[in-house]
Amino acid sequence: MKKYAKVINEETKACEVGLGTNSEFYASIGMKKQEVEQSYNGQWYLAGYAPKKPLNEIKAEKRAEINDARDNARKTEGAEYDGDLFDIDEVSQSNILAQIKVAEIIGDLEAKYIYRSKTNTDHLLTLAQLQELGLAIAVKVNAIYAKSWDLKAQVDKATTAEEVEAINW
């Protein structure tokens, strides 16, 4: 894009750029209309000289994006059991494990325990059913983590920014 600019580093071609509309002022301080571009860090350069973001930074950002997607999946997805959908976030996983432990301590294999689903439906479950639900939750959580591990392994193997950017949840 053409803007009023003045090169401030002949080696790197870094520029000062006039971002306003006062062309007379810019010309008076030695700026002239030139093709410039902004680099990833916000600095302006003559067109063609802006440094590209380092691959290790691009990879770190992609790993963080994958971690965010993984965490979001734990909040929004669910585990199917008993014809319903159950929360799989960390608190819910901890809750089912606590409910199972209480039921195991009580030791009554026929007792029923209330456990609420993601759809706000109460389910009366035996110890065995609580354990099955806990397993279903664990399997779903493990699948989400396995997906994130696979995507991050793809990021690690990528050799170009384009390869990294093509990796999506």
C-alpha atoms as a PDB file:
ATOM      1  CA  MET A   1       0.000   0.000   0.000  1.00  0.00           C
ATOM      2  CA  LYS A   2       1.229   3.476  -0.747  1.00  0.00           C
ATOM      3  CA  LYS A   3       1.780   5.767   2.216  1.00  0.00           C
ATOM      4  CA  TYR A   4       4.019   8.662   3.075  1.00  0.00           C
ATOM      5  CA  ALA A   5       7.131   7.058   4.542  1.00  0.00           C
ATOM      6  CA  LYS A   6      10.769   7.651   5.358  1.00  0.00           C
ATOM      7  CA  VAL A   7      13.316   4.836   5.683  1.00  0.00           C
ATOM      8  CA  ILE A   8      14.870   4.924   9.160  1.00  0.00           C
ATOM      9  CA  ASN A   9      17.118   1.877   8.747  1.00  0.00           C
ATOM     10  CA  GLU A  10      18.800   1.383   5.373  1.00  0.00           C
ATOM     11  CA  GLU A  11      19.800  -2.184   6.231  1.00  0.00           C
ATOM     12  CA  THR A  12      16.358  -3.493   7.254  1.00  0.00           C
ATOM     13  CA  LYS A  13      14.320  -0.920   5.274  1.00  0.00           C
ATOM     14  CA  ALA A  14      12.287  -0.121   8.409  1.00  0.00           C
ATOM     15  CA  CYS A  15      10.229   3.052   7.937  1.00  0.00           C
ATOM     16  CA  GLU A  16       8.418   5.783   9.725  1.00  0.00           C
ATOM     17  CA  VAL A  17       4.976   6.056   8.132  1.00  0.00           C
ATOM     18  CA  GLY A  18       2.524   8.924   8.081  1.00  0.00           C
ATOM     19  CA  LEU A  19      -0.845   7.434   8.925  1.00  0.00           C
ATOM     20  CA  GLY A  20      -2.913  10.607   8.704  1.00  0.00           C
ATOM     21  CA  THR A  21      -3.997  12.760   5.764  1.00  0.00           C
ATOM     22  CA  ASN A  22      -1.655  15.754   6.078  1.00  0.00           C
ATOM     23  CA  SER A  23       0.489  15.093   2.991  1.00  0.00           C
ATOM     24  CA  GLU A  24       2.057  18.576   3.077  1.00  0.00           C
ATOM     25  CA  PHE A  25       3.371  17.969   6.588  1.00  0.00           C
ATOM     26  CA  TYR A  26       4.695  14.508   5.699  1.00  0.00           C
ATOM     27  CA  ALA A  27       6.515  15.891   2.660  1.00  0.00           C
ATOM     28  CA  SER A  28       7.971  18.717   4.763  1.00  0.00           C
ATOM     29  CA  ILE A  29       9.647  16.206   7.115  1.00  0.00           C
ATOM     30  CA  GLY A  30      11.194  14.236   4.277  1.00  0.00           C
ATOM     31  CA  MET A  31       8.573  11.556   3.714  1.00  0.00           C
ATOM     32  CA  LYS A  32       7.554  10.514   0.235  1.00  0.00           C
ATOM     33  CA  LYS A  33       4.822   8.234  -1.070  1.00  0.00           C
ATOM     34  CA  GLN A  34       6.170   4.704  -1.171  1.00  0.00           C
ATOM     35  CA  GLU A  35       4.929   1.132  -1.189  1.00  0.00           C
ATOM     36  CA  VAL A  36       5.105  -0.066   2.427  1.00  0.00           C
ATOM     37  CA  GLU A  37       3.891  -3.012   4.469  1.00  0.00           C
ATOM     38  CA  GLN A  38       3.451  -3.691   8.153  1.00  0.00           C
ATOM     39  CA  SER A  39       5.197  -6.660   9.729  1.00  0.00           C
ATOM     40  CA  TYR A  40       3.711  -9.091  12.231  1.00  0.00           C
ATOM     41  CA  ASN A  41       5.046  -6.964  15.104  1.00  0.00           C
ATOM     42  CA  GLY A  42       3.471  -3.723  13.878  1.00  0.00           C
ATOM     43  CA  GLN A  43       6.646  -2.111  12.481  1.00  0.00           C
ATOM     44  CA  TRP A  44       6.478  -0.616   8.964  1.00  0.00           C
ATOM     45  CA  TYR A  45       8.899  -1.539   6.162  1.00  0.00           C
ATOM     46  CA  LEU A  46       9.314  -0.848   2.489  1.00  0.00           C
ATOM     47  CA  ALA A  47       7.208  -3.395   0.593  1.00  0.00           C
ATOM     48  CA  GLY A  48       8.984  -6.731   0.376  1.00  0.00           C
ATOM     49  CA  TYR A  49      11.217  -6.178   3.424  1.00  0.00           C
ATOM     50  CA  ALA A  50       8.889  -6.834   6.341  1.00  0.00           C
ATOM     51  CA  PRO A  51      10.150  -9.809   8.346  1.00  0.00           C
ATOM     52  CA  LYS A  52       7.822 -12.760   8.633  1.00  0.00           C
ATOM     53  CA  LYS A  53       6.737 -14.080  12.001  1.00  0.00           C
ATOM     54  CA  PRO A  54       9.194 -16.772  13.134  1.00  0.00           C
ATOM     55  CA  LEU A  55       7.933 -20.323  12.662  1.00  0.00           C
ATOM     56  CA  ASN A  56       8.424 -21.131  16.355  1.00  0.00           C
ATOM     57  CA  GLU A  57       6.061 -18.244  17.285  1.00  0.00           C
ATOM     58  CA  ILE A  58       3.477 -19.411  14.741  1.00  0.00           C
ATOM     59  CA  LYS A  59       3.696 -22.927  16.181  1.00  0.00           C
ATOM     60  CA  ALA A  60       3.341 -21.653  19.772  1.00  0.00           C
ATOM     61  CA  GLU A  61       0.228 -19.670  18.799  1.00  0.00           C
ATOM     62  CA  LYS A  62      -1.259 -22.738  17.060  1.00  0.00           C
ATOM     63  CA  ARG A  63      -0.586 -24.928  20.119  1.00  0.00           C
ATOM     64  CA  ALA A  64      -2.358 -22.339  22.299  1.00  0.00           C
ATOM     65  CA  GLU A  65      -5.272 -22.281  19.815  1.00  0.00           C
ATOM     66  CA  ILE A  66      -5.503 -26.093  19.993  1.00  0.00           C
ATOM     67  CA  ASN A  67      -5.431 -25.996  23.807  1.00  0.00           C
ATOM     68  CA  ASP A  68      -8.250 -23.422  23.786  1.00  0.00           C
ATOM     69  CA  ALA A  69     -10.288 -25.585  21.399  1.00  0.00           C
ATOM     70  CA  ARG A  70      -9.667 -28.631  23.615  1.00  0.00           C
ATOM     71  CA  ASP A  71     -10.781 -26.756  26.723  1.00  0.00           C
ATOM     72  CA  ASN A  72     -13.841 -25.434  24.897  1.00  0.00           C
ATOM     73  CA  ALA A  73     -14.728 -28.963  23.747  1.00  0.00           C
ATOM     74  CA  ARG A  74     -14.681 -30.111  27.373  1.00  0.00           C
ATOM     75  CA  LYS A  75     -17.157 -27.339  28.220  1.00  0.00           C
ATOM     76  CA  THR A  76     -19.490 -27.730  25.249  1.00  0.00           C
ATOM     77  CA  GLU A  77     -19.415 -31.400  24.266  1.00  0.00           C
ATOM     78  CA  GLY A  78     -20.767 -34.260  26.318  1.00  0.00           C
ATOM     79  CA  ALA A  79     -20.677 -37.987  26.872  1.00  0.00           C
ATOM     80  CA  GLU A  80     -23.678 -40.042  25.810  1.00  0.00           C
ATOM     81  CA  TYR A  81     -25.141 -42.410  28.367  1.00  0.00           C
ATOM     82  CA  ASP A  82     -28.613 -43.716  29.162  1.00  0.00           C
ATOM     83  CA  GLY A  83     -30.074 -41.914  26.129  1.00  0.00           C
ATOM     84  CA  ASP A  84     -28.865 -38.539  27.364  1.00  0.00           C
ATOM     85  CA  LEU A  85     -25.831 -36.263  27.245  1.00  0.00           C
ATOM     86  CA  PHE A  86     -23.644 -35.636  30.296  1.00  0.00           C
ATOM     87  CA  ASP A  87     -21.169 -32.835  30.998  1.00  0.00           C
ATOM     88  CA  ILE A  88     -17.482 -33.716  30.693  1.00  0.00           C
ATOM     89  CA  ASP A  89     -15.748 -30.606  32.065  1.00  0.00           C
ATOM     90  CA  GLU A  90     -13.274 -30.994  34.932  1.00  0.00           C
ATOM     91  CA  VAL A  91     -15.842 -30.212  37.627  1.00  0.00           C
ATOM     92  CA  SER A  92     -18.328 -32.715  36.206  1.00  0.00           C
ATOM     93  CA  GLN A  93     -15.651 -35.378  35.918  1.00  0.00           C
ATOM     94  CA  SER A  94     -14.677 -34.755  39.535  1.00  0.00           C
ATOM     95  CA  ASN A  95     -18.349 -34.885  40.586  1.00  0.00           C
ATOM     96  CA  ILE A  96     -18.992 -38.269  38.980  1.00  0.00           C
ATOM     97  CA  LEU A  97     -15.862 -39.697  40.574  1.00  0.00           C
ATOM     98  CA  ALA A  98     -16.963 -38.394  43.986  1.00  0.00           C
ATOM     99  CA  GLN A  99     -20.464 -39.838  43.488  1.00  0.00           C
ATOM    100  CA  ILE A 100     -18.952 -43.208  42.555  1.00  0.00           C
ATOM    101  CA  LYS A 101     -16.703 -43.147  45.638  1.00  0.00           C
ATOM    102  CA  VAL A 102     -19.659 -42.371  47.928  1.00  0.00           C
ATOM    103  CA  ALA A 103     -21.677 -45.192  46.381  1.00  0.00           C
ATOM    104  CA  GLU A 104     -18.727 -47.581  46.806  1.00  0.00           C
ATOM    105  CA  ILE A 105     -18.335 -46.597  50.462  1.00  0.00           C
ATOM    106  CA  ILE A 106     -22.052 -47.124  51.106  1.00  0.00           C
ATOM    107  CA  GLY A 107     -21.743 -50.492  49.402  1.00  0.00           C
ATOM    108  CA  ASP A 108     -25.442 -50.995  48.622  1.00  0.00           C
ATOM    109  CA  LEU A 109     -25.413 -52.365  45.079  1.00  0.00           C
ATOM    110  CA  GLU A 110     -29.145 -51.797  44.653  1.00  0.00           C
ATOM    111  CA  ALA A 111     -29.227 -48.196  45.934  1.00  0.00           C
ATOM    112  CA  LYS A 112     -30.018 -45.492  43.374  1.00  0.00           C
ATOM    113  CA  TYR A 113     -28.227 -42.172  43.239  1.00  0.00           C
ATOM    114  CA  ILE A 114     -29.412 -39.041  41.485  1.00  0.00           C
ATOM    115  CA  TYR A 115     -27.110 -37.668  38.809  1.00  0.00           C
ATOM    116  CA  ARG A 116     -28.144 -34.780  36.570  1.00  0.00           C
ATOM    117  CA  SER A 117     -27.333 -34.689  32.869  1.00  0.00           C
ATOM    118  CA  LYS A 118     -26.245 -31.827  30.645  1.00  0.00           C
ATOM    119  CA  THR A 119     -29.918 -31.506  29.619  1.00  0.00           C
ATOM    120  CA  ASN A 120     -30.903 -30.974  33.290  1.00  0.00           C
ATOM    121  CA  THR A 121     -32.590 -34.337  33.488  1.00  0.00           C
ATOM    122  CA  ASP A 122     -32.257 -36.313  36.715  1.00  0.00           C
ATOM    123  CA  HIS A 123     -31.184 -39.953  36.366  1.00  0.00           C
ATOM    124  CA  LEU A 124     -31.482 -42.538  39.139  1.00  0.00           C
ATOM    125  CA  LEU A 125     -28.384 -44.694  38.751  1.00  0.00           C
ATOM    126  CA  THR A 126     -26.975 -47.688  40.591  1.00  0.00           C
ATOM    127  CA  LEU A 127     -23.300 -47.926  41.489  1.00  0.00           C
ATOM    128  CA  ALA A 128     -22.661 -49.983  38.346  1.00  0.00           C
ATOM    129  CA  GLN A 129     -24.434 -47.383  36.211  1.00  0.00           C
ATOM    130  CA  LEU A 130     -22.490 -44.541  37.857  1.00  0.00           C
ATOM    131  CA  GLN A 131     -19.300 -46.421  37.033  1.00  0.00           C
ATOM    132  CA  GLU A 132     -20.442 -46.891  33.422  1.00  0.00           C
ATOM    133  CA  LEU A 133     -21.227 -43.175  33.183  1.00  0.00           C
ATOM    134  CA  GLY A 134     -17.839 -42.323  34.704  1.00  0.00           C
ATOM    135  CA  LEU A 135     -16.206 -44.548  32.089  1.00  0.00           C
ATOM    136  CA  ALA A 136     -18.199 -42.922  29.266  1.00  0.00           C
ATOM    137  CA  ILE A 137     -17.077 -39.489  30.479  1.00  0.00           C
ATOM    138  CA  ALA A 138     -13.456 -40.631  30.743  1.00  0.00           C
ATOM    139  CA  VAL A 139     -13.543 -42.115  27.232  1.00  0.00           C
ATOM    140  CA  LYS A 140     -14.957 -38.885  25.779  1.00  0.00           C
ATOM    141  CA  VAL A 141     -12.403 -36.721  27.627  1.00  0.00           C
ATOM    142  CA  ASN A 142      -9.592 -39.008  26.472  1.00  0.00           C
ATOM    143  CA  ALA A 143     -10.785 -38.714  22.851  1.00  0.00           C
ATOM    144  CA  ILE A 144     -10.703 -34.921  23.099  1.00  0.00           C
ATOM    145  CA  TYR A 145      -7.187 -34.965  24.538  1.00  0.00           C
ATOM    146  CA  ALA A 146      -6.034 -37.494  21.935  1.00  0.00           C
ATOM    147  CA  LYS A 147      -7.301 -35.168  19.209  1.00  0.00           C
ATOM    148  CA  SER A 148      -5.367 -32.251  20.715  1.00  0.00           C
ATOM    149  CA  TRP A 149      -2.213 -34.372  21.020  1.00  0.00           C
ATOM    150  CA  ASP A 150      -2.508 -35.440  17.382  1.00  0.00           C
ATOM    151  CA  LEU A 151      -2.985 -31.865  16.185  1.00  0.00           C
ATOM    152  CA  LYS A 152      -0.041 -30.633  18.264  1.00  0.00           C
ATOM    153  CA  ALA A 153       2.123 -33.436  16.828  1.00  0.00           C
ATOM    154  CA  GLN A 154       1.158 -32.172  13.358  1.00  0.00           C
ATOM    155  CA  VAL A 155       2.206 -28.663  14.435  1.00  0.00           C
ATOM    156  CA  ASP A 156       5.553 -29.995  15.643  1.00  0.00           C
ATOM    157  CA  LYS A 157       6.157 -31.739  12.291  1.00  0.00           C
ATOM    158  CA  ALA A 158       5.176 -28.711  10.185  1.00  0.00           C
ATOM    159  CA  THR A 159       8.048 -26.989   8.404  1.00  0.00           C
ATOM    160  CA  THR A 160       6.245 -23.928   7.017  1.00  0.00           C
ATOM    161  CA  ALA A 161       3.808 -21.326   8.304  1.00  0.00           C
ATOM    162  CA  GLU A 162       1.300 -22.465   5.676  1.00  0.00           C
ATOM    163  CA  GLU A 163       1.400 -26.035   6.992  1.00  0.00           C
ATOM    164  CA  VAL A 164       0.817 -24.795  10.541  1.00  0.00           C
ATOM    165  CA  GLU A 165      -2.055 -22.521   9.499  1.00  0.00           C
ATOM    166  CA  ALA A 166      -3.750 -25.436   7.698  1.00  0.00           C
ATOM    167  CA  ILE A 167      -4.064 -27.357  10.997  1.00  0.00           C
ATOM    168  CA  ASN A 168      -7.495 -26.832  12.539  1.00  0.00           C
ATOM    169  CA  TRP A 169      -9.583 -28.354  15.307  1.00  0.00           C
END
